[in-house]
Amino acid sequence: MATIKDVAELANVSSATVSRILNNDKTLSVPEETRQAVFNAAKELNYIKKRKATKNEFTIGIVQWYSLQQEIDDPYYLQIRQGIENFCLQNNINVIRTFRADQNYLDVLKGVDGLVCVGKFNNNEISQFKKISNKVIFLDMHSPNSDDSTITLDFHKAVIDALDYLKSLNHHKIGYLGGKEYLEDNVVYQDARKEIFIDYCNKNKIIYKKYLLEGEFTTESGYSMMMDLINQKDLPSAIFCASDPIAIGALRALQEHNLSVPRDISLVGFDDIKAASFTNPPLTTIYAPASLMGEYGASMVYNILSKYNSPTPMRITLPCTLIERESCKKVD
């Protein structure tokens, strides 16, 4: 069985640092990279923290609407899950993880004390979750139901900040590359980013209609959509992408056609995944606090919702931040 010393050696830190991080010591000041290295080392070694004797162990079920392969393709949802699991590891909370694509995934969740549901779910699924536990929170999903607790991102300000930035660089022909997401009943989940983009462009007399495409939130789809725009022989001066994987795929297509970013076209992504800072050029993007969303979700189920027999629904909106790198430039 792995020990704290084993975790410390793998993470290249002291045993005391490992102990304080895993015990959620708020007085410890270390870089976020160090904390993540400790969590990753603990997971890799299957380190099990010694528990104090207790009669009331808590178990959180994680429901992911993406499949494992989709999670790998789009690190955004992976970051949310890691945030949930990091909080649970720090607080000795048992975790049962399921993907909606798994067989009998609802049966696996029976007996959990609370649920953190990641992604987009329809009303029938929401009803099934609430039969398992009334301590439920939905992450990255705007629910029309007033009795659902949710944590979402402030897409409105994020998109406006990105477009204000491009407008300040004199861009008046701006494209949009997005993705479509579907509920279990094959109904398209409306992406607020697209609607906000269209509204902004209409109000600010920005040309966009023939540069608006939707596919999937993947690198392959970003590449394919960018190829479609290139084949039109008429490109915008800038493109807003609804995810970093889409932007990375678009960047590859542009480079294959000897189109330089940002000399020939500016590019903005969304999410700020790790790869975004290592592209050539590094990608200007919107930082979305995905890991923090996961931590907050688990924290709310454990610290707030679980304390009440009939918890009051809560709606939390997390701010996003524009990260300026090198993929945008001013046009004449």
Short mmCIF file of C-alpha atoms in Angstrom, two decimals:
data_model
loop_
_atom_site.label_atom_id
_atom_site.label_comp_id
_atom_site.label_asym_id
_atom_site.label_seq_id
_atom_site.Cartn_x
_atom_site.Cartn_y
_atom_site.Cartn_z
CA MET A 1 0.00 0.00 0.00
CA ALA A 2 1.35 3.42 -0.96
CA THR A 3 2.52 5.78 1.79
CA ILE A 4 2.82 9.55 2.09
CA LYS A 5 6.56 9.11 1.52
CA ASP A 6 5.86 7.33 -1.80
CA VAL A 7 3.58 10.15 -2.91
CA ALA A 8 6.18 12.73 -1.87
CA GLU A 9 8.92 11.04 -3.89
CA LEU A 10 6.76 10.82 -7.02
CA ALA A 11 5.62 14.43 -6.72
CA ASN A 12 9.16 15.59 -5.82
CA VAL A 13 8.06 17.38 -2.63
CA SER A 14 8.44 16.74 1.10
CA SER A 15 6.23 14.34 3.03
CA ALA A 16 5.07 17.28 5.16
CA THR A 17 3.94 19.14 2.05
CA VAL A 18 2.00 16.09 0.86
CA SER A 19 0.30 15.75 4.23
CA ARG A 20 -0.70 19.42 4.38
CA ILE A 21 -2.01 19.44 0.79
CA LEU A 22 -4.05 16.26 1.22
CA ASN A 23 -5.41 17.60 4.51
CA ASN A 24 -6.47 20.84 2.77
CA ASP A 25 -4.27 23.04 4.96
CA LYS A 26 -5.38 26.57 4.06
CA THR A 27 -2.23 28.10 5.60
CA LEU A 28 0.05 26.32 3.11
CA SER A 29 1.17 28.54 0.24
CA VAL A 30 2.40 26.52 -2.74
CA PRO A 31 1.93 26.89 -6.52
CA GLU A 32 -1.17 25.29 -8.01
CA GLU A 33 1.13 23.10 -10.12
CA THR A 34 2.58 21.61 -6.90
CA ARG A 35 -0.88 20.86 -5.50
CA GLN A 36 -1.90 19.19 -8.76
CA ALA A 37 1.32 17.17 -8.84
CA VAL A 38 0.53 15.82 -5.37
CA PHE A 39 -3.06 14.94 -6.30
CA ASN A 40 -1.88 13.25 -9.50
CA ALA A 41 0.78 11.28 -7.63
CA ALA A 42 -1.75 10.15 -5.02
CA LYS A 43 -4.09 8.94 -7.76
CA GLU A 44 -1.34 7.18 -9.69
CA LEU A 45 -0.21 5.30 -6.60
CA ASN A 46 -3.78 4.63 -5.41
CA TYR A 47 -2.86 6.28 -2.13
CA ILE A 48 -5.60 5.87 0.46
CA LYS A 49 -5.57 8.43 3.20
CA LYS A 50 -5.99 7.00 6.68
CA ARG A 51 -9.42 7.89 7.96
CA LYS A 52 -10.45 8.75 11.44
CA ALA A 53 -13.11 6.44 12.76
CA THR A 54 -16.49 7.86 11.84
CA LYS A 55 -20.03 6.68 11.61
CA ASN A 56 -20.96 9.08 8.84
CA GLU A 57 -18.88 8.51 5.71
CA PHE A 58 -20.10 10.49 2.73
CA THR A 59 -20.25 9.23 -0.84
CA ILE A 60 -20.63 11.47 -3.88
CA GLY A 61 -21.66 10.09 -7.24
CA ILE A 62 -20.22 11.76 -10.35
CA VAL A 63 -22.39 11.48 -13.47
CA GLN A 64 -20.71 12.50 -16.73
CA TRP A 65 -22.73 12.95 -19.87
CA TYR A 66 -19.63 12.54 -22.04
CA SER A 67 -18.13 9.14 -22.78
CA LEU A 68 -14.57 8.46 -21.64
CA GLN A 69 -13.30 8.95 -25.21
CA GLN A 70 -15.09 12.30 -25.54
CA GLU A 71 -13.62 13.40 -22.23
CA ILE A 72 -10.16 12.62 -23.60
CA ASP A 73 -10.90 14.55 -26.81
CA ASP A 74 -12.18 17.63 -24.92
CA PRO A 75 -10.12 18.31 -21.76
CA TYR A 76 -12.69 20.84 -20.50
CA TYR A 77 -14.89 18.13 -18.97
CA LEU A 78 -11.83 16.25 -17.73
CA GLN A 79 -10.82 19.36 -15.77
CA ILE A 80 -14.27 19.56 -14.18
CA ARG A 81 -14.07 15.93 -13.06
CA GLN A 82 -10.55 16.39 -11.70
CA GLY A 83 -11.79 19.36 -9.66
CA ILE A 84 -14.54 17.20 -8.12
CA GLU A 85 -12.17 14.35 -7.35
CA ASN A 86 -9.51 16.65 -5.88
CA PHE A 87 -12.04 18.07 -3.42
CA CYS A 88 -13.21 14.59 -2.49
CA LEU A 89 -9.66 13.36 -2.00
CA GLN A 90 -8.86 16.29 0.29
CA ASN A 91 -11.98 15.73 2.38
CA ASN A 92 -12.05 11.92 2.68
CA ILE A 93 -15.18 11.67 0.54
CA ASN A 94 -15.90 8.42 -1.27
CA VAL A 95 -16.45 8.75 -5.02
CA ILE A 96 -18.47 6.65 -7.44
CA ARG A 97 -17.85 7.76 -11.01
CA THR A 98 -20.13 6.87 -13.93
CA PHE A 99 -20.53 7.84 -17.56
CA ARG A 100 -24.01 8.13 -19.03
CA ALA A 101 -22.89 5.79 -21.80
CA ASP A 102 -22.22 3.01 -19.26
CA GLN A 103 -24.73 0.20 -18.99
CA ASN A 104 -26.99 0.41 -15.92
CA TYR A 105 -25.18 3.54 -14.78
CA LEU A 106 -28.12 4.60 -12.59
CA ASP A 107 -27.97 1.32 -10.64
CA VAL A 108 -24.33 1.98 -9.80
CA LEU A 109 -25.32 5.24 -8.13
CA LYS A 110 -27.90 3.80 -5.76
CA GLY A 111 -27.06 4.59 -2.15
CA VAL A 112 -24.88 7.66 -2.78
CA ASP A 113 -25.41 10.64 -0.46
CA GLY A 114 -25.24 13.25 -3.21
CA LEU A 115 -24.75 13.67 -6.94
CA VAL A 116 -22.61 15.98 -9.06
CA CYS A 117 -23.89 15.81 -12.63
CA VAL A 118 -21.50 17.11 -15.30
CA GLY A 119 -22.86 18.12 -18.68
CA LYS A 120 -26.27 18.37 -20.32
CA PHE A 121 -29.26 16.34 -19.17
CA ASN A 122 -32.95 16.33 -20.09
CA ASN A 123 -35.87 16.53 -17.67
CA ASN A 124 -36.36 12.77 -17.55
CA GLU A 125 -32.74 12.22 -16.52
CA ILE A 126 -32.95 15.02 -13.95
CA SER A 127 -36.02 13.34 -12.44
CA GLN A 128 -34.16 10.01 -12.23
CA PHE A 129 -31.21 11.63 -10.47
CA LYS A 130 -33.47 13.22 -7.87
CA LYS A 131 -34.98 9.84 -7.07
CA ILE A 132 -31.49 8.67 -6.11
CA SER A 133 -30.76 11.72 -3.93
CA ASN A 134 -32.19 15.21 -3.45
CA LYS A 135 -28.66 16.51 -2.91
CA VAL A 136 -27.92 17.12 -6.59
CA ILE A 137 -26.03 19.83 -8.45
CA PHE A 138 -25.61 20.26 -12.21
CA LEU A 139 -22.36 21.64 -13.61
CA ASP A 140 -22.09 23.41 -16.97
CA MET A 141 -25.83 23.24 -17.59
CA HIS A 142 -28.45 25.98 -17.57
CA SER A 143 -31.61 24.34 -16.27
CA PRO A 144 -35.07 25.79 -16.92
CA ASN A 145 -36.26 24.21 -13.67
CA SER A 146 -36.29 26.65 -10.76
CA ASP A 147 -35.69 23.84 -8.24
CA ASP A 148 -32.37 22.69 -9.78
CA SER A 149 -29.03 23.76 -8.30
CA THR A 150 -26.50 24.68 -10.98
CA ILE A 151 -23.03 26.12 -11.50
CA THR A 152 -22.43 27.67 -14.92
CA LEU A 153 -20.02 30.04 -16.63
CA ASP A 154 -20.71 33.68 -17.43
CA PHE A 155 -20.81 33.17 -21.20
CA HIS A 156 -22.38 36.59 -21.77
CA LYS A 157 -19.49 38.66 -20.45
CA ALA A 158 -16.91 36.19 -21.79
CA VAL A 159 -18.11 36.44 -25.39
CA ILE A 160 -18.56 40.21 -25.20
CA ASP A 161 -15.05 40.61 -23.76
CA ALA A 162 -13.60 38.56 -26.63
CA LEU A 163 -15.51 40.48 -29.28
CA ASP A 164 -14.77 43.86 -27.69
CA TYR A 165 -11.11 42.89 -27.83
CA LEU A 166 -11.29 41.96 -31.53
CA LYS A 167 -13.28 45.11 -32.29
CA SER A 168 -10.60 47.20 -30.56
CA LEU A 169 -8.15 45.66 -33.03
CA ASN A 170 -10.32 46.97 -35.93
CA HIS A 171 -11.82 43.60 -36.87
CA HIS A 172 -15.20 44.02 -38.59
CA LYS A 173 -15.43 40.63 -40.34
CA ILE A 174 -15.46 37.97 -37.63
CA GLY A 175 -16.19 34.27 -38.01
CA TYR A 176 -17.63 31.84 -35.47
CA LEU A 177 -16.70 28.17 -35.18
CA GLY A 178 -18.84 26.31 -32.63
CA GLY A 179 -20.19 22.92 -31.76
CA LYS A 180 -23.59 21.33 -31.25
CA GLU A 181 -24.37 19.34 -28.13
CA TYR A 182 -27.34 16.99 -27.87
CA LEU A 183 -29.48 15.88 -24.98
CA GLU A 184 -30.30 12.18 -24.58
CA ASP A 185 -33.51 12.63 -26.59
CA ASN A 186 -31.47 14.06 -29.50
CA VAL A 187 -32.63 17.62 -28.82
CA VAL A 188 -29.94 20.24 -29.51
CA TYR A 189 -28.77 22.03 -26.36
CA GLN A 190 -28.69 25.74 -27.20
CA ASP A 191 -25.19 27.16 -26.77
CA ALA A 192 -25.50 30.67 -25.34
CA ARG A 193 -22.15 31.66 -26.89
CA LYS A 194 -23.59 31.48 -30.40
CA GLU A 195 -26.65 33.60 -29.55
CA ILE A 196 -24.53 36.20 -27.74
CA PHE A 197 -22.10 36.30 -30.68
CA ILE A 198 -24.89 36.89 -33.20
CA ASP A 199 -26.53 39.58 -31.07
CA TYR A 200 -23.23 41.41 -30.60
CA CYS A 201 -22.38 41.32 -34.30
CA ASN A 202 -25.81 42.61 -35.29
CA LYS A 203 -25.61 45.49 -32.82
CA ASN A 204 -22.07 46.42 -33.84
CA LYS A 205 -22.46 46.02 -37.62
CA ILE A 206 -19.93 43.22 -37.81
CA ILE A 207 -20.05 40.96 -40.87
CA TYR A 208 -20.39 37.35 -39.73
CA LYS A 209 -23.24 35.41 -41.39
CA LYS A 210 -21.27 33.53 -44.05
CA TYR A 211 -18.49 32.83 -41.56
CA LEU A 212 -20.65 31.08 -38.94
CA LEU A 213 -20.25 27.30 -38.78
CA GLU A 214 -21.13 24.63 -36.21
CA GLY A 215 -19.76 21.11 -35.91
CA GLU A 216 -18.44 19.42 -32.78
CA PHE A 217 -16.24 20.57 -29.92
CA THR A 218 -13.23 18.68 -31.23
CA THR A 219 -9.93 19.42 -32.94
CA GLU A 220 -11.02 17.42 -35.98
CA SER A 221 -14.20 19.46 -36.32
CA GLY A 222 -12.30 22.73 -35.95
CA TYR A 223 -9.98 21.61 -38.74
CA SER A 224 -12.90 20.61 -40.98
CA MET A 225 -14.85 23.83 -40.41
CA MET A 226 -11.78 25.95 -41.07
CA MET A 227 -11.19 24.04 -44.30
CA ASP A 228 -14.74 24.89 -45.35
CA LEU A 229 -14.09 28.59 -44.74
CA ILE A 230 -10.80 28.46 -46.63
CA ASN A 231 -12.54 26.85 -49.59
CA GLN A 232 -14.97 29.78 -49.71
CA LYS A 233 -12.02 31.93 -50.89
CA ASP A 234 -13.28 34.70 -48.63
CA LEU A 235 -12.02 34.69 -45.07
CA PRO A 236 -12.89 36.99 -42.17
CA SER A 237 -10.07 38.92 -40.51
CA ALA A 238 -10.70 37.15 -37.18
CA ILE A 239 -12.41 34.02 -35.87
CA PHE A 240 -13.95 33.34 -32.47
CA CYS A 241 -13.93 29.64 -31.57
CA ALA A 242 -16.25 28.22 -28.91
CA SER A 243 -13.54 25.89 -27.58
CA ASP A 244 -9.77 25.60 -27.64
CA PRO A 245 -9.80 22.19 -29.40
CA ILE A 246 -11.81 23.82 -32.22
CA ALA A 247 -9.29 26.68 -32.37
CA ILE A 248 -6.32 24.29 -32.43
CA GLY A 249 -7.87 22.37 -35.33
CA ALA A 250 -8.57 25.64 -37.16
CA LEU A 251 -4.97 26.74 -36.62
CA ARG A 252 -3.70 23.53 -38.19
CA ALA A 253 -5.88 24.03 -41.29
CA LEU A 254 -4.69 27.61 -41.70
CA GLN A 255 -1.04 26.61 -41.39
CA GLU A 256 -1.45 23.88 -44.00
CA HIS A 257 -2.61 26.56 -46.43
CA ASN A 258 0.28 28.89 -45.58
CA LEU A 259 -2.04 31.33 -43.83
CA SER A 260 -0.29 32.94 -40.90
CA VAL A 261 -1.87 33.57 -37.49
CA PRO A 262 -2.10 36.40 -36.65
CA ARG A 263 -0.63 38.06 -39.76
CA ASP A 264 -3.38 36.86 -42.11
CA ILE A 265 -6.12 36.07 -39.60
CA SER A 266 -6.61 36.44 -35.85
CA LEU A 267 -7.85 33.56 -33.72
CA VAL A 268 -9.52 33.44 -30.30
CA GLY A 269 -10.33 30.24 -28.40
CA PHE A 270 -12.35 29.38 -25.33
CA ASP A 271 -11.46 27.34 -22.18
CA ASP A 272 -7.69 27.96 -21.82
CA ILE A 273 -6.74 24.29 -21.77
CA LYS A 274 -3.04 23.61 -21.20
CA ALA A 275 -2.35 23.04 -24.90
CA ALA A 276 -3.53 26.58 -25.73
CA SER A 277 -0.33 28.15 -24.39
CA PHE A 278 1.87 25.74 -26.38
CA THR A 279 0.45 26.24 -29.88
CA ASN A 280 2.39 28.23 -32.48
CA PRO A 281 1.54 31.01 -31.90
CA PRO A 282 0.24 30.69 -28.32
CA LEU A 283 -3.54 31.02 -28.42
CA THR A 284 -5.47 34.03 -27.16
CA THR A 285 -8.42 32.50 -25.34
CA ILE A 286 -11.03 32.80 -22.62
CA TYR A 287 -10.05 31.19 -19.33
CA ALA A 288 -12.96 29.05 -18.08
CA PRO A 289 -12.50 27.92 -14.44
CA ALA A 290 -13.46 24.30 -15.14
CA SER A 291 -11.49 22.70 -12.31
CA LEU A 292 -12.82 25.28 -9.86
CA MET A 293 -16.35 24.56 -11.04
CA GLY A 294 -15.81 20.91 -10.16
CA GLU A 295 -14.42 21.76 -6.72
CA TYR A 296 -17.31 24.12 -5.98
CA GLY A 297 -19.84 21.55 -7.12
CA ALA A 298 -18.51 18.85 -4.81
CA SER A 299 -18.16 21.37 -2.00
CA MET A 300 -21.77 22.49 -2.32
CA VAL A 301 -23.12 18.95 -2.26
CA TYR A 302 -20.98 18.06 0.75
CA ASN A 303 -20.98 21.27 2.82
CA ILE A 304 -24.31 22.90 2.00
CA LEU A 305 -26.90 20.72 0.31
CA SER A 306 -26.18 17.73 2.55
CA LYS A 307 -27.01 19.67 5.71
CA TYR A 308 -30.69 20.09 4.84
CA ASN A 309 -33.43 17.56 4.24
CA SER A 310 -34.97 19.85 1.62
CA PRO A 311 -32.10 22.04 0.39
CA THR A 312 -32.88 25.38 -1.22
CA PRO A 313 -31.81 25.45 -4.90
CA MET A 314 -28.80 27.61 -5.73
CA ARG A 315 -27.57 29.15 -8.96
CA ILE A 316 -23.90 30.12 -9.22
CA THR A 317 -22.30 31.81 -12.23
CA LEU A 318 -18.50 31.81 -12.43
CA PRO A 319 -16.66 34.62 -14.25
CA CYS A 320 -14.34 33.94 -17.19
CA THR A 321 -11.23 35.92 -18.13
CA LEU A 322 -9.72 36.92 -21.48
CA ILE A 323 -6.13 35.66 -21.78
CA GLU A 324 -4.20 37.69 -24.36
CA ARG A 325 -1.41 35.79 -26.06
CA GLU A 326 -0.05 36.01 -29.61
CA SER A 327 -2.80 34.83 -31.99
CA CYS A 328 -4.43 38.24 -32.55
CA LYS A 329 -3.21 41.46 -34.12
CA LYS A 330 -4.58 44.83 -35.13
CA VAL A 331 -5.68 45.28 -38.73
CA ASP A 332 -5.49 48.47 -40.79
#
